[in-house]
Coordinates of C-alpha atoms and ligand atoms in Angstrom, one line a residue:
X220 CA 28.9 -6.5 -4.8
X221 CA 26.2 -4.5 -6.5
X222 CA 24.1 -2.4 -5.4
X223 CA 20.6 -2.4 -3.9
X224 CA 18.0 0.3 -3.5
X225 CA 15.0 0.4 -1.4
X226 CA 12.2 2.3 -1.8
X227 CA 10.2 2.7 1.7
X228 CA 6.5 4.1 2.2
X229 CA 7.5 7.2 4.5
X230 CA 6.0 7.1 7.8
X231 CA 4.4 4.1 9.9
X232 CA 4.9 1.6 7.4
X233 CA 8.6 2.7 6.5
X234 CA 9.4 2.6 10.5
X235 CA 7.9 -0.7 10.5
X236 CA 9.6 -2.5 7.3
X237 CA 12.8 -1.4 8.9
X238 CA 12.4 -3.2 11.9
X239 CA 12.1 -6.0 10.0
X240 CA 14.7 -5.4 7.6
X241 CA 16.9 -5.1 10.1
X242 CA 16.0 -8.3 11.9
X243 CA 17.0 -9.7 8.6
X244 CA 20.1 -7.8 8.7
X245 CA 20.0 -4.9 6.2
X246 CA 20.1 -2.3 8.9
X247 CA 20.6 1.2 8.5
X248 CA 21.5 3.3 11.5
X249 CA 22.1 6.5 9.6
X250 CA 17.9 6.5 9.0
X251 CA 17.8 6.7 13.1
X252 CA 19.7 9.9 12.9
X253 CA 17.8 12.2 10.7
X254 CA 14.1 13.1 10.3
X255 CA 14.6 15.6 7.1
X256 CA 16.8 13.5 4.9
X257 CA 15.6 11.7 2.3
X258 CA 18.3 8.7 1.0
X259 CA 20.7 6.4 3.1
X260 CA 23.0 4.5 2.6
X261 CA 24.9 0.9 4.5
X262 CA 27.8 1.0 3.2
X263 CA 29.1 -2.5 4.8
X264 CA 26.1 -4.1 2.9
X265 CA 25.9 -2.1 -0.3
X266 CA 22.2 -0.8 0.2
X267 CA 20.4 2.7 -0.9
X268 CA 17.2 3.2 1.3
X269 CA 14.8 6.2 0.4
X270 CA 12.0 7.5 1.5
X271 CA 9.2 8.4 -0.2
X272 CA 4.8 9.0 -0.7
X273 CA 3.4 5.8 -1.4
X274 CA 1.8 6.1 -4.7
X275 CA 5.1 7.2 -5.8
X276 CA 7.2 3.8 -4.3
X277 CA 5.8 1.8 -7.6
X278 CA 6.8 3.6 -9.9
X279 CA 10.0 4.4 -8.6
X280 CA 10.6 0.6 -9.1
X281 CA 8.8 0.0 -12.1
X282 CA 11.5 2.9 -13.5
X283 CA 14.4 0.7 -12.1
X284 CA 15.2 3.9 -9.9
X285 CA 14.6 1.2 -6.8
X286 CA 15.0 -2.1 -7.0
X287 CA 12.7 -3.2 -4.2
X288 CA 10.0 -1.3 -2.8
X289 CA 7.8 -1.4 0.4
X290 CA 4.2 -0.8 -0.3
X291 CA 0.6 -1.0 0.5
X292 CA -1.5 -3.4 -1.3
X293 CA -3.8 -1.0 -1.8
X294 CA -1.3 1.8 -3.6
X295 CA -0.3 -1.5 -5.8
X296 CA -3.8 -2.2 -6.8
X297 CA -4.4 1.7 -7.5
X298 CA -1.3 2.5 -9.5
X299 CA -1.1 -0.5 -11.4
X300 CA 2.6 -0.4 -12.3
X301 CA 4.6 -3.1 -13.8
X302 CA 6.7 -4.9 -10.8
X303 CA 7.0 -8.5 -8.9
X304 CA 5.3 -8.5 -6.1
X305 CA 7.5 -11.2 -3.9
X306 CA 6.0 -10.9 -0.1
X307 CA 3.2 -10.4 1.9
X308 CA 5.0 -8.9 5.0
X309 CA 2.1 -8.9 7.1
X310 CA 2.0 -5.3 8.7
X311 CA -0.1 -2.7 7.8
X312 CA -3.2 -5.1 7.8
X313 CA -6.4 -3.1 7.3
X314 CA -9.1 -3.4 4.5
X315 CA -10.8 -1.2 1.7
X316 CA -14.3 -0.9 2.2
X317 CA -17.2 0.7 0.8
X318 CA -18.5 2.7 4.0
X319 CA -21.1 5.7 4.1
X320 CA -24.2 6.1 6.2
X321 CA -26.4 3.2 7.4
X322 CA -29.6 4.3 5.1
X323 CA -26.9 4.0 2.0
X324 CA -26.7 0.2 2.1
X325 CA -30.0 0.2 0.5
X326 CA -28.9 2.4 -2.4
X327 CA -26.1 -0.8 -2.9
X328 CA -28.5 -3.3 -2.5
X329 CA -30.9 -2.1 -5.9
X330 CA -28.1 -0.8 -8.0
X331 CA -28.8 2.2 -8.0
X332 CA -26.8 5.3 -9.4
X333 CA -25.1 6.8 -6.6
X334 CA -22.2 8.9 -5.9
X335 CA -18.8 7.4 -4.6
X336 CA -15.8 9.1 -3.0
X337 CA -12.5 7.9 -2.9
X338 CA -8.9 8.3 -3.1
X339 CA -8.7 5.2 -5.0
X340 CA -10.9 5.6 -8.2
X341 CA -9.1 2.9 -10.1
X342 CA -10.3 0.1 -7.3
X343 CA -14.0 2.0 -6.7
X344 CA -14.2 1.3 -10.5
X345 CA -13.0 -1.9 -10.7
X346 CA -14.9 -2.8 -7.7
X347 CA -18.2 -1.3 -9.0
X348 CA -18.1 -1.8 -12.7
X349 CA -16.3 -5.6 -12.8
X350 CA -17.2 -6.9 -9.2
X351 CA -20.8 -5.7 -9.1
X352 CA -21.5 -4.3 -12.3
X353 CA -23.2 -1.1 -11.1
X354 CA -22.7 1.9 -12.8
X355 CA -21.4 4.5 -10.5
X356 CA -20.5 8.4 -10.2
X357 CA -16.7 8.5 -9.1
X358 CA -15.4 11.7 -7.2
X359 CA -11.5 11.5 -6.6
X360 CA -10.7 12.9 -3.4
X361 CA -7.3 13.4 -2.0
X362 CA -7.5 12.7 2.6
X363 CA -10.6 13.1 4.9
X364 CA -12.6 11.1 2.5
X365 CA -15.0 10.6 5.2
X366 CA -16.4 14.1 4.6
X367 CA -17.7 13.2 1.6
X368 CA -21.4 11.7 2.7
X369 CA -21.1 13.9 5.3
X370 CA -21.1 17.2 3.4
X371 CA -23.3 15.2 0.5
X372 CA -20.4 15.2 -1.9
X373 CA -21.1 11.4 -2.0
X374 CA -23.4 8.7 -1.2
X375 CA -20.5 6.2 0.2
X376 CA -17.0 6.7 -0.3
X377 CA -14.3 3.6 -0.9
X378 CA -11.5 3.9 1.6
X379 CA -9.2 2.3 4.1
X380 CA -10.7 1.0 7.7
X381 CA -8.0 -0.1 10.2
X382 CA -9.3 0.3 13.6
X383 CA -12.9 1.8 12.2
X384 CA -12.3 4.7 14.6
X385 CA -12.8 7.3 12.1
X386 CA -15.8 6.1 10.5
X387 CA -17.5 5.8 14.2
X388 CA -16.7 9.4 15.0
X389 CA -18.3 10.4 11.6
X390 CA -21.5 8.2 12.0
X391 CA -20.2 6.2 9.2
X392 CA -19.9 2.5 9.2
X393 CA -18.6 -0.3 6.3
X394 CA -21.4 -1.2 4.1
X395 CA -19.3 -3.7 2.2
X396 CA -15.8 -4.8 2.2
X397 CA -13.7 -4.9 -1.2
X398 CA -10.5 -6.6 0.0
X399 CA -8.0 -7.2 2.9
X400 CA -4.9 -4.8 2.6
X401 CA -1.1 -5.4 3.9
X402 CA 2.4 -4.1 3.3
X403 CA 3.7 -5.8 0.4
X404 CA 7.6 -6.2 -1.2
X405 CA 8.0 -5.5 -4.7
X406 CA 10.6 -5.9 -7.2
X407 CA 11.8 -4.5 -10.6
X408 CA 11.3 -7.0 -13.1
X409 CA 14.8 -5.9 -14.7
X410 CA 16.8 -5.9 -11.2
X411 CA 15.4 -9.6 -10.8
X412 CA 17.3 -10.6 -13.7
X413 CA 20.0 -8.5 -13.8
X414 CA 21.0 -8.7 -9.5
X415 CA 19.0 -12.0 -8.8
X416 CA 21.5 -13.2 -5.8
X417 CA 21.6 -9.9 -3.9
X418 CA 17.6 -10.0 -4.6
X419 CA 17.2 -13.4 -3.3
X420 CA 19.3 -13.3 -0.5
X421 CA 17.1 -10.4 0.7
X422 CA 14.0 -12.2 0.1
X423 CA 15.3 -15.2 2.0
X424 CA 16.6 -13.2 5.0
X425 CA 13.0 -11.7 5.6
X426 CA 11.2 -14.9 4.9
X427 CA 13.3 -16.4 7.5
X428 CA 12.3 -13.3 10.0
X429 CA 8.5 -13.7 9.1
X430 CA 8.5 -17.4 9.4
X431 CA 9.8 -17.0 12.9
X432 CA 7.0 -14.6 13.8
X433 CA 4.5 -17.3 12.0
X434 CA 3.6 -14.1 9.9
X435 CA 4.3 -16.0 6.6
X436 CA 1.4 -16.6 3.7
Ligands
PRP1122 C1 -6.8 6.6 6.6 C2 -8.1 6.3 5.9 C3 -9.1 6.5 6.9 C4 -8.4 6.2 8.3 C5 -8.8 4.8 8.7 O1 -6.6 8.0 6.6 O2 -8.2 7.0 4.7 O3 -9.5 7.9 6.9 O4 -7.0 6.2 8.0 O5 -8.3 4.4 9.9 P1 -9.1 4.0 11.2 O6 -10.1 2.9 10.7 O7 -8.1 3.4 12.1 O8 -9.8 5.2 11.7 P2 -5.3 8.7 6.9 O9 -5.0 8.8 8.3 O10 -4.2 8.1 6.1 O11 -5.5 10.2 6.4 P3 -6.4 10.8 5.2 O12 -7.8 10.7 5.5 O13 -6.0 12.3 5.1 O14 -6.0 10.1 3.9

């Protein structure tokens, strides 16, 4: 049997794609044990897990150096690496949104110049130049994006809004949405070939697990 390696988004979302991985029986009990290590193995089933920062999961499979990978749609749309992407797992649901003070929805409403914030430049571009074709000032920031209009880095900033509790104890609120977000399952396009039964059977397992929650796109 060959072998298959996992690439999983470190923290909530890797806790949470396990759970469900193990449901569809691809456990891995040696992950329970350990909070520094980094790579797992089950050996019964012939599968590498890893852990690792989520911008880093697509390129580890676009490399081949995973075979599958758990990621947010967003970090997909942001790195733009070559992969499949094979399931919608339907965790992680939250949304990017353009958010910023309530007097700021003007300045998106006339087109003006104005300043944006985000730890995703690629999708504030995309969003501003080829979605509403306003040209925009683009600061990359790295966490606590909602400083930016706060400290007048930035008019608005383009960022993730789960519960919206962040941007209510900033006095921000979301002036526009760009898209709906969720944990998605990616494959390299070379493993798909080269291991396509191990693959599929993987695939089908979790469908089968999503289906029964009614979770399935
Ligand atoms: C994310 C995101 C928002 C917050 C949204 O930040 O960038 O700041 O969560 O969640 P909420 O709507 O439930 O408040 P994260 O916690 O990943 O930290 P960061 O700001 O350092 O990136």
């Amino acid at each position: 049997m060959q072998d298959l390696t996992i690439a999983l988004t470190k923290g909530r979302l890797a806790d949470k794609t396990m759970e469900l991985l193990t449901r569809a029986g691809y456990s891995c009990d040696e992950m329970k044990e350990s909070s520094r290590k980094l790579i797992f193995r089950n050996e019964e089933k012939k599968v590498n897990f890893f852990l690792s920062k989520g911008p880093d999961v697509p390129t580890y499979v676009e490399y081949g150096a995973a075979d599958i990978g758990v990621v947010g749609s967003d970090i997909i749309m942001e790195e733009n690496r070559r992969a499949y992407e094979v399931l919608d797992l339907g965790f992680g649901k939250c949304r990017m949104c353009v958010c910023g003070p309530k007097e700021a929805g003007e300045l998106l409403q006339h087109h003006e110049m104005i300043r944006v914030a985000s730890k995703y430049p690629n999708i504030a571009r995309e969003y501003f130049y080829n979605r509403k074709h306003q040209t925009v000032d683009i600061i990359k920031l790295n966490g606590s994006v909602e400083l930016g209009p706060i400290v007048k880095l930035a008019d608005v900033i383009v960022d993730i809004v789960e519960t919206g509790g962040t941007l209510r104890e900033n006095g921000l609120e979301v002036l526009e949405t760009v898209c709906d977000l969720s944990a998605r399952m990616i494959v390299n396009q070379v493993s798909m070939q080269m291991k396509t039964e191990r693959i599929r059977e993987l695939i089908t397992a979790v469908r089968a697990e999503l289906e029964k929650e009614g979770k399935l796109k």
